Short mmCIF file of C-alpha atoms in Angstrom, two decimals:
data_model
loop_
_atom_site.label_atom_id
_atom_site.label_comp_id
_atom_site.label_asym_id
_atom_site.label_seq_id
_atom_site.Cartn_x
_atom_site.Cartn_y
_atom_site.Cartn_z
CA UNK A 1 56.67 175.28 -236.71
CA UNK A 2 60.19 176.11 -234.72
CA UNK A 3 60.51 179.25 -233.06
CA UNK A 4 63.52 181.21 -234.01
CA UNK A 5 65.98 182.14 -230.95
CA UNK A 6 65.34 185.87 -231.75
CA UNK A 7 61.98 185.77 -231.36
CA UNK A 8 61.19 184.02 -228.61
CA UNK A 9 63.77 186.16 -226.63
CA UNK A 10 62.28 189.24 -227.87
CA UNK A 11 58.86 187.84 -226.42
CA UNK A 12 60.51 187.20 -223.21
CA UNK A 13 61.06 190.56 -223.03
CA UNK A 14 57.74 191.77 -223.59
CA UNK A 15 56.24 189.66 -220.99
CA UNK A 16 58.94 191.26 -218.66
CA UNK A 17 58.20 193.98 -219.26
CA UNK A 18 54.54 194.54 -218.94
CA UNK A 19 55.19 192.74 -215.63
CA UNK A 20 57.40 195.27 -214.27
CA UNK A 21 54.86 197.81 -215.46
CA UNK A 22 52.07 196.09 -213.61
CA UNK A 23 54.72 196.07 -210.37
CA UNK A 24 55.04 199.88 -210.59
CA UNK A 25 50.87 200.60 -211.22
CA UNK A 26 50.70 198.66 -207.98
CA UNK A 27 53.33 200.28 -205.70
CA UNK A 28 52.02 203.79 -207.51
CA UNK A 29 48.59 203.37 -206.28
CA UNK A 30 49.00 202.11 -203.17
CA UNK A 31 51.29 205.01 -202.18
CA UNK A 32 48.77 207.34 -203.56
CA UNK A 33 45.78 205.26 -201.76
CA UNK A 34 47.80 205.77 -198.03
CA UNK A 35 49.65 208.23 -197.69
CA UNK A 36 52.07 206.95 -194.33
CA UNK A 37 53.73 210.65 -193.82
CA UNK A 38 50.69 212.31 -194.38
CA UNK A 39 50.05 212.11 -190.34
CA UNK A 40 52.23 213.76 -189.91
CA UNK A 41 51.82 217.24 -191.78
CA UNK A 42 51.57 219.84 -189.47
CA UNK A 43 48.09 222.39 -190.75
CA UNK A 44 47.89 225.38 -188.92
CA UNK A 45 44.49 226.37 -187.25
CA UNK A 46 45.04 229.75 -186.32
CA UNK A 47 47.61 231.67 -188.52
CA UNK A 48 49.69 233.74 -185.59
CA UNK A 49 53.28 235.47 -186.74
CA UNK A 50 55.02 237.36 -184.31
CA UNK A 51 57.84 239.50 -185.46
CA UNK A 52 58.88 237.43 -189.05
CA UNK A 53 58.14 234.03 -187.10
CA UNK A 54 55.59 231.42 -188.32
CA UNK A 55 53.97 230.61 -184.44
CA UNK A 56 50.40 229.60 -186.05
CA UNK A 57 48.57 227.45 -183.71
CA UNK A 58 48.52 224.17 -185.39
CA UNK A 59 46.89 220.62 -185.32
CA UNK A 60 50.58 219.97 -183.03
CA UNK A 61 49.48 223.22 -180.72
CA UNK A 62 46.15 221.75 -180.75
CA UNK A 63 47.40 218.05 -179.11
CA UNK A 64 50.02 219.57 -177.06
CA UNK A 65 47.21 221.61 -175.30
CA UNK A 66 44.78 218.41 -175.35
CA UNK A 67 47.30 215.92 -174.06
CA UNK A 68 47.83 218.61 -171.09
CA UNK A 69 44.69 219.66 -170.68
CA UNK A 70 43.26 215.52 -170.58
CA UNK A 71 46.36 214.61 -168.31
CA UNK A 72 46.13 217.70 -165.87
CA UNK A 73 42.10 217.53 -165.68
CA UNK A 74 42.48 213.63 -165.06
CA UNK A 75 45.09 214.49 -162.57
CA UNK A 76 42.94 216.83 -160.99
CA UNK A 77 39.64 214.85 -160.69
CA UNK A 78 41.06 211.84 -160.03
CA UNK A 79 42.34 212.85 -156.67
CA UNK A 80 39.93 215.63 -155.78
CA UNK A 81 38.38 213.11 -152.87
CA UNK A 82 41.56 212.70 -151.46
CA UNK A 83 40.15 209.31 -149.99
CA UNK A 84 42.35 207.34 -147.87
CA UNK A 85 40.75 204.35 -149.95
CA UNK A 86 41.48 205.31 -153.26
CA UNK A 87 38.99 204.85 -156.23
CA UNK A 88 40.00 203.14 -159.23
CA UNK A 89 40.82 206.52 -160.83
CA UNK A 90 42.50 208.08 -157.73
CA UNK A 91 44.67 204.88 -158.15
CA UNK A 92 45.80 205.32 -161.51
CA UNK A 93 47.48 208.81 -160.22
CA UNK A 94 49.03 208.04 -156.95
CA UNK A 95 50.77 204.77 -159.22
CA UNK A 96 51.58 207.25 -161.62
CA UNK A 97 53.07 209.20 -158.64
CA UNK A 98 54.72 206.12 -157.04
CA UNK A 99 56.17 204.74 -160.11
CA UNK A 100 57.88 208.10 -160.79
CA UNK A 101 58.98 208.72 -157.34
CA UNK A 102 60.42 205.59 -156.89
CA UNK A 103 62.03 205.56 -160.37
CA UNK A 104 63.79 209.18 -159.89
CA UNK A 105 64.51 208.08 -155.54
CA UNK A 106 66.26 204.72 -156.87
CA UNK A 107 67.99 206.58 -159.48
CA UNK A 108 69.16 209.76 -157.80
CA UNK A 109 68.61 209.13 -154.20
CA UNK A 110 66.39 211.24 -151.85
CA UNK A 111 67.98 214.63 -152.77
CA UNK A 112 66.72 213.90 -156.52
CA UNK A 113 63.22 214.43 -155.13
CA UNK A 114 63.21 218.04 -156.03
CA UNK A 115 63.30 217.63 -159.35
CA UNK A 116 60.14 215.07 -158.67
CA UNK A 117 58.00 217.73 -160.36
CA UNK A 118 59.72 217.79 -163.87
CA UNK A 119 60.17 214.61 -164.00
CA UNK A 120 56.50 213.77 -163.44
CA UNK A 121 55.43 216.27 -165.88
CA UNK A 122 57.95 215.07 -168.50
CA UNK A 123 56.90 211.25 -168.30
CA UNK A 124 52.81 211.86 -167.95
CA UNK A 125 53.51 214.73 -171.03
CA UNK A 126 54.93 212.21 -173.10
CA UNK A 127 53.22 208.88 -172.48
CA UNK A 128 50.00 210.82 -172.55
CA UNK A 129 51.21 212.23 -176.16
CA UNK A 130 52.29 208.92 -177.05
CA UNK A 131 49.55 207.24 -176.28
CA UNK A 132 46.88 209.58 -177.77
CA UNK A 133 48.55 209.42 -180.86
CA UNK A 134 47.73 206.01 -181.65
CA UNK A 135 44.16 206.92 -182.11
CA UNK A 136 43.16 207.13 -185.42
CA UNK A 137 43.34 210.88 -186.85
CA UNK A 138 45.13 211.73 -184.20
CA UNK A 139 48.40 214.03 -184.31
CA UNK A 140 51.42 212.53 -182.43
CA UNK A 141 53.47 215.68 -180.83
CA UNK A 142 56.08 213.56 -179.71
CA UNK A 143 56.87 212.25 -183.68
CA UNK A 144 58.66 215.54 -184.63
CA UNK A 145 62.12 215.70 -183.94
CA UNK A 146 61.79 219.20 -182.79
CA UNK A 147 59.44 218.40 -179.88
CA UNK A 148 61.32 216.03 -178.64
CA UNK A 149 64.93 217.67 -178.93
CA UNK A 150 63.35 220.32 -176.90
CA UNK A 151 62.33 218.23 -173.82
CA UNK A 152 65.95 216.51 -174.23
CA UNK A 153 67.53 219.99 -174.17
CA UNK A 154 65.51 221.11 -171.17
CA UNK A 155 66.59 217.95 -169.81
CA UNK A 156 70.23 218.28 -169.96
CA UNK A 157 70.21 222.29 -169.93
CA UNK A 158 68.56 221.45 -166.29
CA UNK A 159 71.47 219.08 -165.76
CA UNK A 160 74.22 221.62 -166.99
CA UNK A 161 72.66 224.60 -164.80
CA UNK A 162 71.77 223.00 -161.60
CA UNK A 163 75.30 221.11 -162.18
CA UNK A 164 77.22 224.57 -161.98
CA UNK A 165 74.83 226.15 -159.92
CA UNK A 166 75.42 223.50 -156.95
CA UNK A 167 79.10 222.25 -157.52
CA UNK A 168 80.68 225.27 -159.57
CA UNK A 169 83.53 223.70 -161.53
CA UNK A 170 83.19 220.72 -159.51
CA UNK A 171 80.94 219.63 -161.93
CA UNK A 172 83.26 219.32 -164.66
CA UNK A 173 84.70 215.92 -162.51
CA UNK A 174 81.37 214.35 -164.50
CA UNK A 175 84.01 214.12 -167.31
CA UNK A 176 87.10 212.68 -164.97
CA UNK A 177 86.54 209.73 -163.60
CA UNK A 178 88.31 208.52 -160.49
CA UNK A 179 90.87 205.57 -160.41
CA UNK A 180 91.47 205.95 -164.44
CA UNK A 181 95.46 205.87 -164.93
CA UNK A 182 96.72 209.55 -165.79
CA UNK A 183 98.04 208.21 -169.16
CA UNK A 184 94.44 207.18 -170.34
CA UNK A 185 93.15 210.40 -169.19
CA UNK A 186 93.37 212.45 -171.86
CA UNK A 187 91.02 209.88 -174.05
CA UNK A 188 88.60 209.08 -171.15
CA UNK A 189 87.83 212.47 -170.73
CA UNK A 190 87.49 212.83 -174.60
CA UNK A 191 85.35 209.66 -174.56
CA UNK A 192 83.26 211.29 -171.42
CA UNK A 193 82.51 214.61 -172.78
CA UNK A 194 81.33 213.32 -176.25
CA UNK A 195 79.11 210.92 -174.24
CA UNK A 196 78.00 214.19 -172.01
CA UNK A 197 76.91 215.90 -175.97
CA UNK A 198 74.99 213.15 -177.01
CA UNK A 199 72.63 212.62 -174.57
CA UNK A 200 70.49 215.02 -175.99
CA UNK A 201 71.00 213.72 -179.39
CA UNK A 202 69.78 209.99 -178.69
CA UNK A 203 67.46 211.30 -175.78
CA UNK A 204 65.46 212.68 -178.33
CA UNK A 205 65.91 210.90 -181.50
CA UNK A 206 64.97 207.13 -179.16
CA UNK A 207 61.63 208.71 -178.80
CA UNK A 208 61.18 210.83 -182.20
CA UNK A 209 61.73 207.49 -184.13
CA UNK A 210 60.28 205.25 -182.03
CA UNK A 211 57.36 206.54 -182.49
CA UNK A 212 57.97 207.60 -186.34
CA UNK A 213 58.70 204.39 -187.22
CA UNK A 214 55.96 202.95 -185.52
CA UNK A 215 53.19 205.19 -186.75
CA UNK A 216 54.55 204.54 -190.36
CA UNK A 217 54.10 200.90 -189.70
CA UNK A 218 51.06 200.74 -188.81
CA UNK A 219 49.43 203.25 -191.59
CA UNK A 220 51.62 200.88 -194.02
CA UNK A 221 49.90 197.31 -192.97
CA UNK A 222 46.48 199.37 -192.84
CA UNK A 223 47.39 201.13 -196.15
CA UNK A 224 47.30 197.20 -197.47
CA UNK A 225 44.28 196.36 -196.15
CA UNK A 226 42.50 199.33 -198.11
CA UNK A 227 44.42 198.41 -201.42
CA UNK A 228 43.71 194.79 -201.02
CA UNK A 229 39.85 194.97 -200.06
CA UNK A 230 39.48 197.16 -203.12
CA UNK A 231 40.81 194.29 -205.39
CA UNK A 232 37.83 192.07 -204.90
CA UNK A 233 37.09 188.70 -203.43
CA UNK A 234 40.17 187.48 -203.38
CA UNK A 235 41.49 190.69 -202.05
CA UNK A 236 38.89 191.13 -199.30
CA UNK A 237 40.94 187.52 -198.26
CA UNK A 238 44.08 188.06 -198.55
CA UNK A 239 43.59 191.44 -196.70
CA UNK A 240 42.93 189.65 -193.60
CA UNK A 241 46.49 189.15 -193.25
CA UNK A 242 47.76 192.23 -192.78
CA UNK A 243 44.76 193.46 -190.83
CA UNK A 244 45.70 190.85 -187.74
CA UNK A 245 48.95 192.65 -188.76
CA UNK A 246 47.21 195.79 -187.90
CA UNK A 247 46.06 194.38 -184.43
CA UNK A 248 49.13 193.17 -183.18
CA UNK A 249 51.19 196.07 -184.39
CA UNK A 250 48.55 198.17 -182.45
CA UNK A 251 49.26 196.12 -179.24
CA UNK A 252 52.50 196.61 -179.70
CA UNK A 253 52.57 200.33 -180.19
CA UNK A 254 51.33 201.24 -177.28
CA UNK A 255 53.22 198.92 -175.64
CA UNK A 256 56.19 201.24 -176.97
CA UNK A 257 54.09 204.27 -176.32
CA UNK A 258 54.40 203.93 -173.00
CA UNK A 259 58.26 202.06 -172.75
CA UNK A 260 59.27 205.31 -174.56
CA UNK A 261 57.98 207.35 -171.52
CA UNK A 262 59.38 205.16 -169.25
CA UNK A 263 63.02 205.45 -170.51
CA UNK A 264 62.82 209.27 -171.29
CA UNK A 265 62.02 209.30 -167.99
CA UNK A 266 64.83 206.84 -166.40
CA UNK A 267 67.58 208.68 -168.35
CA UNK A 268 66.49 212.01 -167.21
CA UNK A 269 66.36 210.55 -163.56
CA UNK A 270 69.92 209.10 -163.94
CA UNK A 271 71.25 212.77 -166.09
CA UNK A 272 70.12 213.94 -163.06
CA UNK A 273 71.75 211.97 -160.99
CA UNK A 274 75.03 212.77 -162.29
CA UNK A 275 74.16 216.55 -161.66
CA UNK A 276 73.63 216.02 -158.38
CA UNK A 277 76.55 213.70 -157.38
CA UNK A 278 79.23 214.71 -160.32
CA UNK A 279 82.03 212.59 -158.80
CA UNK A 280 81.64 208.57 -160.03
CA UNK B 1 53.40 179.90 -233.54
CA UNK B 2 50.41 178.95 -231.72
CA UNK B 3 51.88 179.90 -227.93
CA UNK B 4 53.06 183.51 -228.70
CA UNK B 5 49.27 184.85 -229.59
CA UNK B 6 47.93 183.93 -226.02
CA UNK B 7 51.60 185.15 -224.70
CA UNK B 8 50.67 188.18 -226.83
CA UNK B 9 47.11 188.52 -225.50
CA UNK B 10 47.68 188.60 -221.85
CA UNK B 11 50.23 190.98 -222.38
CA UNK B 12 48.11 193.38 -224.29
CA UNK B 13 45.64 194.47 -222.04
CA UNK B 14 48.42 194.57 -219.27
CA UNK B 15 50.25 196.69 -221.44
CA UNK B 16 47.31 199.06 -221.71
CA UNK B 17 45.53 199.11 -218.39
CA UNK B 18 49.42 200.37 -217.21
CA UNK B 19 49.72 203.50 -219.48
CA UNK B 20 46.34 204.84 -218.23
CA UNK B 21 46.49 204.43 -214.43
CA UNK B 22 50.38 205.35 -214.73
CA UNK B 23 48.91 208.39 -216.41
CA UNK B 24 46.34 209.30 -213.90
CA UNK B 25 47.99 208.11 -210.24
CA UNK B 26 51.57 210.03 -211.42
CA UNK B 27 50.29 213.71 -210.72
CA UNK B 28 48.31 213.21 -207.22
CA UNK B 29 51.65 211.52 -206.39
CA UNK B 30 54.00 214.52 -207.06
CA UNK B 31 51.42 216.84 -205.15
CA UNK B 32 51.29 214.76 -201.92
CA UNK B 33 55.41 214.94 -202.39
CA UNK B 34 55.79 218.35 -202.61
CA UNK B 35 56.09 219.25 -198.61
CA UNK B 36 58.96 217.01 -198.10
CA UNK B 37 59.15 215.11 -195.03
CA UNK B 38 57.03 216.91 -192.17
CA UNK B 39 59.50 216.20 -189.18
CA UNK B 40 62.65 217.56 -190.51
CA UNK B 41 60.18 221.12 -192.16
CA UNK B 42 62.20 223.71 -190.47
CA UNK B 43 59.46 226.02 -191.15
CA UNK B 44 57.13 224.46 -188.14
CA UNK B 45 59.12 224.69 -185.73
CA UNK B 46 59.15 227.61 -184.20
CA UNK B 47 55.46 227.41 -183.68
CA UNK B 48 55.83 223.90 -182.34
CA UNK B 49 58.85 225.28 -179.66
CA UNK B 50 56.52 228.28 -178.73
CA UNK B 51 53.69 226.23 -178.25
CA UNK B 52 55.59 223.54 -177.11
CA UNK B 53 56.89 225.92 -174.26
CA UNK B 54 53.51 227.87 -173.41
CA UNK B 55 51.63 224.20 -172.65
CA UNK B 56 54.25 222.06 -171.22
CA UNK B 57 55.22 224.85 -169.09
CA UNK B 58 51.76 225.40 -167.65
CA UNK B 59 51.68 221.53 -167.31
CA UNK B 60 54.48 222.00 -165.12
CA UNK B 61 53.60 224.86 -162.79
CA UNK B 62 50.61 222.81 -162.53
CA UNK B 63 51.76 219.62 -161.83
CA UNK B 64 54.27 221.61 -158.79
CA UNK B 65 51.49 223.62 -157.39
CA UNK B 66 48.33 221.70 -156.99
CA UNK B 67 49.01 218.18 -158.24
CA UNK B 68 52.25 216.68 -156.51
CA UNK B 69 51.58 218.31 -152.83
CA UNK B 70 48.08 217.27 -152.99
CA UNK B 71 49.16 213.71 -154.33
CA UNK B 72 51.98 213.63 -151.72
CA UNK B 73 49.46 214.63 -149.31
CA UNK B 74 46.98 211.77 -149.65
CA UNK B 75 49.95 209.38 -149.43
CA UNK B 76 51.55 210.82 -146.62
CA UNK B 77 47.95 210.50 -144.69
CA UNK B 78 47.79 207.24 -145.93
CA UNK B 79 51.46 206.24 -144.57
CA UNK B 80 50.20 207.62 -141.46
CA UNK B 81 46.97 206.04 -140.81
CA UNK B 82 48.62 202.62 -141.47
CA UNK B 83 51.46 203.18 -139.51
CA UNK B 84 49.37 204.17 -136.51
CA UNK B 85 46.33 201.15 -136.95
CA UNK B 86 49.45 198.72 -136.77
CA UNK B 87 50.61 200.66 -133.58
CA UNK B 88 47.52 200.31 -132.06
CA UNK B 89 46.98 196.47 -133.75
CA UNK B 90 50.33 195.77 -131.74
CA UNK B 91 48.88 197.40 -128.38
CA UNK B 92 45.70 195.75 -128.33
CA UNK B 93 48.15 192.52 -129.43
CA UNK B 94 50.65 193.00 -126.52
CA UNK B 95 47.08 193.56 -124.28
CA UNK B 96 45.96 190.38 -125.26
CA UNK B 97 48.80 188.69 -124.87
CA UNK B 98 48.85 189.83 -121.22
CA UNK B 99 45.41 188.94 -120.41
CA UNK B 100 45.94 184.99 -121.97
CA UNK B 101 49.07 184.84 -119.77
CA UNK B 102 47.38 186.22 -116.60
CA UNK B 103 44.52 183.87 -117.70
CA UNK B 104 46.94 180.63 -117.84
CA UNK B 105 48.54 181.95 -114.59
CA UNK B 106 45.02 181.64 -112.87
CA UNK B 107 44.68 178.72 -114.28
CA UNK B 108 47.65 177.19 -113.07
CA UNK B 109 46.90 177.99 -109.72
CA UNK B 110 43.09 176.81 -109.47
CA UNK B 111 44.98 173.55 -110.63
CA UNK B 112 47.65 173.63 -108.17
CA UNK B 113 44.30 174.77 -105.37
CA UNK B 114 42.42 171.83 -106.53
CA UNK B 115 45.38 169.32 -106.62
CA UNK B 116 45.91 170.01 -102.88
CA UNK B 117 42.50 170.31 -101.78
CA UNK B 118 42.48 166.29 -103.25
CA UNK B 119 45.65 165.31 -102.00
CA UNK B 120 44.27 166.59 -98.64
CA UNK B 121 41.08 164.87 -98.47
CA UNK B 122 42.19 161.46 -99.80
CA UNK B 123 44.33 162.00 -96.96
CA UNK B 124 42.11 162.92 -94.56
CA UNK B 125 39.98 159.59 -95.92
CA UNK B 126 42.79 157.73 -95.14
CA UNK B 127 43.72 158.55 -92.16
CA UNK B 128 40.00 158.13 -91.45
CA UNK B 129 39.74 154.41 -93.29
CA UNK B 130 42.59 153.32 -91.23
CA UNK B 131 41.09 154.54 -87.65
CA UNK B 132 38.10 152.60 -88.29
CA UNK B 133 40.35 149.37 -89.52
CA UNK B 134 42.34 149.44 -86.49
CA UNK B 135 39.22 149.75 -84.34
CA UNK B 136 37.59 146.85 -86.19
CA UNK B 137 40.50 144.94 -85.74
CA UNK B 138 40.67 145.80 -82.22
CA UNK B 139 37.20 144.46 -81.82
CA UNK B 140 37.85 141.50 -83.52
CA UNK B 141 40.75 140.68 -81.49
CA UNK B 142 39.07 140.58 -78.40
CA UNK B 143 36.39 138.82 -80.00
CA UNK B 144 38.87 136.21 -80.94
CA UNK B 145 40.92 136.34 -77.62
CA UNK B 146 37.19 135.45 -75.68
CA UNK B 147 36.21 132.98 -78.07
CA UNK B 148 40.15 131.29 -77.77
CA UNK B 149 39.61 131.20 -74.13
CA UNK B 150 35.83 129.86 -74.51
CA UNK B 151 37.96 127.02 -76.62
CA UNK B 152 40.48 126.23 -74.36
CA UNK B 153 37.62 126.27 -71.14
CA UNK B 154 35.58 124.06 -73.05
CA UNK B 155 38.34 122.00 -74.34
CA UNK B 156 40.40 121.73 -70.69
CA UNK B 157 36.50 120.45 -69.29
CA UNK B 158 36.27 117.97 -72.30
CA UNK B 159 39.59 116.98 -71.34
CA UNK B 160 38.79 116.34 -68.35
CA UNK B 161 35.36 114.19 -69.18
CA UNK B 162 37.80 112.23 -71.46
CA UNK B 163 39.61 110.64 -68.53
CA UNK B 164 36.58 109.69 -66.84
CA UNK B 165 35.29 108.27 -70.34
CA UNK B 166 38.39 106.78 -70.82
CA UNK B 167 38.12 104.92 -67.14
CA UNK B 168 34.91 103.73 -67.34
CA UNK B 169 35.62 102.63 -71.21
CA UNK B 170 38.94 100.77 -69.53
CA UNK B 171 37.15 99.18 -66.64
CA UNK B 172 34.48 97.96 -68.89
CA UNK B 173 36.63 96.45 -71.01
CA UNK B 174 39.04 94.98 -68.61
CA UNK B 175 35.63 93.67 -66.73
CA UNK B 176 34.73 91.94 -70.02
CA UNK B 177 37.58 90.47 -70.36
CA UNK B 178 38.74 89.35 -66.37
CA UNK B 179 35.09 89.64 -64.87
CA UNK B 180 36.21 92.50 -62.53
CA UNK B 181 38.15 95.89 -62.45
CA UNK B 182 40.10 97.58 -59.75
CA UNK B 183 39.19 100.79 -60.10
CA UNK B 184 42.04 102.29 -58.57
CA UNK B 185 44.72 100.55 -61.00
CA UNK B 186 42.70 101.23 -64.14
CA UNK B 187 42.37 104.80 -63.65
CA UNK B 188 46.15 104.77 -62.73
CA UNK B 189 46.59 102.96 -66.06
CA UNK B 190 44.74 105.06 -68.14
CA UNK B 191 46.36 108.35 -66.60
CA UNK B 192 49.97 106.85 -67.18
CA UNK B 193 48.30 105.83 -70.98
CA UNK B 194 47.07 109.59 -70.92
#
């Protein structure tokens, strides 16, 4: 018996169909399973509002004060023996020290080494809040655009202030740099100052999505791993995939975790720089 | 028409099992949707500055106050200690150094002491060997000069008993030969022979 053209087109599109439906179930429950932004809701603890303004201490208040509280207690300990042979721990903090200090004394020369201080803070503030964010359940402050901006502002508002403060107006040769031919002025300057404004900008945003992205990742391949081992035998296989997935990605997170410190803290060492020594 | 049942059959339950999870999952969905995305929630972010401020400030004063001198302190003492043990390590070097060349100097001389202290006596033995020589050969000179004249005495007397020999031998023989000898004429014979 032949099957007419109509037909069998017509069944075609059925079986399309329910395919695409089955497509959609799939991507629908697996995005209801995990969640990926869900980390990064922000729940307060403690409702606070001061004067119209929403300052509740949150699950971000709540990391901000543990990252400080681990890194300034480890800090503390860690060097409270003051041995001339250090411990293991006392080690970890005088390299922590050392890498810093030589980091900010290549990049801005001996005079830089009064802003050692913030710079210290700033790097062991954010690799510590990097790092503890890649535990499970774990808030990451640094993966809100907000928190970062902030540092990047104090950052560059340092810059701007001390920049005035010490040179005056002198300062503003940051933007003019020497040996440029007067007719090509005009646009290097242009091309200086919009560098100058978005520092900040990429400052912060480098470490906000670094660290976005990456958490995202990661909750994605492990998001797979729950839909998958709920599918059965053959699911509890093929999940093994994108649980060494998992693994690696975890490697390489905090691999990023703590690059992302590191080159917050070389930019603000060579922002710095520039505040101190304007002229190029 | 006997593919397009199975076709039809698959599809079915498909078909079905889609409408009722698509009816259960879409609702949960909308409700985790409904904050938007957290990061860019304008609404958090005051309390995220304010906190933000209150503990990364603290984290600063006390990283300045108590942290970095005391840090800087440990590593300054350490600096120091190792700078002075390798002053010291080159003292006690630059002693040693003095003591091995004083030492070789010492040496050098006991050497030089001994080498003359030899030279001398071999000397000394030499001089010594060559005394005794010369007396020995002293002695045996006169030795030999007695027993050369001894020789020559005893050889002058046999010389002399030769002629006589040599006499009687000749008058013998001449007697033998002529029945008699003037003695006189052979003993002038043999002397002239002599």
């Amino acid at each position: 018996m032949p099957i007419s053209a109509g037909a069998a087109s017509a069944l075609a599109d059925r079986i399309e169909e329910a395919s695409e439906r089955r497509d959609g179930v799939k991507q629908v429950a697996a995005a209801d399973k995990v969640d990926p932004i869900h980390q990064f809701h922000i729940n307060p603890i403690f409702p606070i509002h001061v004067g119209g303004y929403d300052v509740s201490f949150t699950n971000s208040s709540l990391f901000m004060v543990v990252v400080v509280v681990l890194t300034g207690a480890f800090l503390y300990f860690s060097t409270a023996g003051r041995a001339l042979v250090p411990s293991r721990l006392q080690s970890i903090s005088e390299m922590s020290y050392e890498f810093v200090a030589s980091m900010l004394r290549d990049a801005a020369g001996t005079h830089g080494m009064k802003f050692f201080p913030f710079v210290f803070s700033l790097f062991m503030f954010v690799m510590v809040a990097n790092l503890l964010g890649l535990f499970p359940y774990f808030f990451t402050v640094t993966s809100h655009i907000i928190v970062t901006f902030a540092l990047a502002m104090l950052v560059i508002g340092t810059v701007v202030v001390y920049g005035f403060a010490k040179h005056g107006f002198g300062f503003l040769k940051l933007f003019v740099p020497s040996g440029v031919p007067v007719a090509l002025m005009p646009l290097v300057v242009l091309i200086e100052v919009v560098s100058f404004l978005s520092r900040p900008v990429s400052l912060s945003i480098r470490l906000f999505a670094n660290m976005l992205a990456g958490h995202i990742t990661l909750k994605v391949f492990a998001g797979f791993v729950v839909s998958l081992g709920a599918m059965g035998t053959v699911g509890m296989a093929g999940a093994v995939l994108p649980l060494a997935m998992v693994v690696m990605l975890t490697a390489l997170e905090v691999l990023v975790a703590a690059l992302q410190a590191y080159v917050f803290a070389v930019l603000t060492c060579m922002y710095l720089a520039d505040a101190l020594h304007p002229s190029h | 028409m006997f593919v397009t049942p199975a076709y039809g059959q698959e599809a079915a339950p498909a078909d079905a099992g889609a409408d009722t999870h698509a009816g259960t999952e879409v609702p949960g969905n909308a409700a985790h949707e409904g904050g938007g995305f957290p990061p860019f929630d304008s609404a958090t972010f005051a309390s995220q500055l304010v906190w933000l401020a209150i503990t990364f400030g603290l984290f600063y004063v006390f990283l300045k106050r108590v942290i970095v001198p005391r840090l800087g302190t440990i590593l300054d003492t350490r600096a120091g200690r190792i700078q002075q043990d390798l002053d010291q390590a080159a003292k006690l070097k630059g002693e040693a150094d003095a003591a091995v060349a004083a030492y070789e100097q010492e040496l050098a001389e006991a050497k030089a002491r001994a080498n003359a202290i030899g030279q001398q006596s071999r000397d000394e033995a030499k001089a010594e060997a060559e005394t005794a020589r010369k007396a020995v050969e002293a002695e045996l000179d006169k030795k030999l000069a007695a027993a050369e004249g001894r020789i020559a005495g005893i050889k002058a007397s046999a010389m002399k008993d030769v002629g006589a020999i040599a006499e009687s031998t000749a008058s013998a023989i001449v007697e033998q030969l002529v029945g008699k000898a003037d003695k006189a004429a052979v003993a002038a014979a043999v002397k002239s022979a002599g």
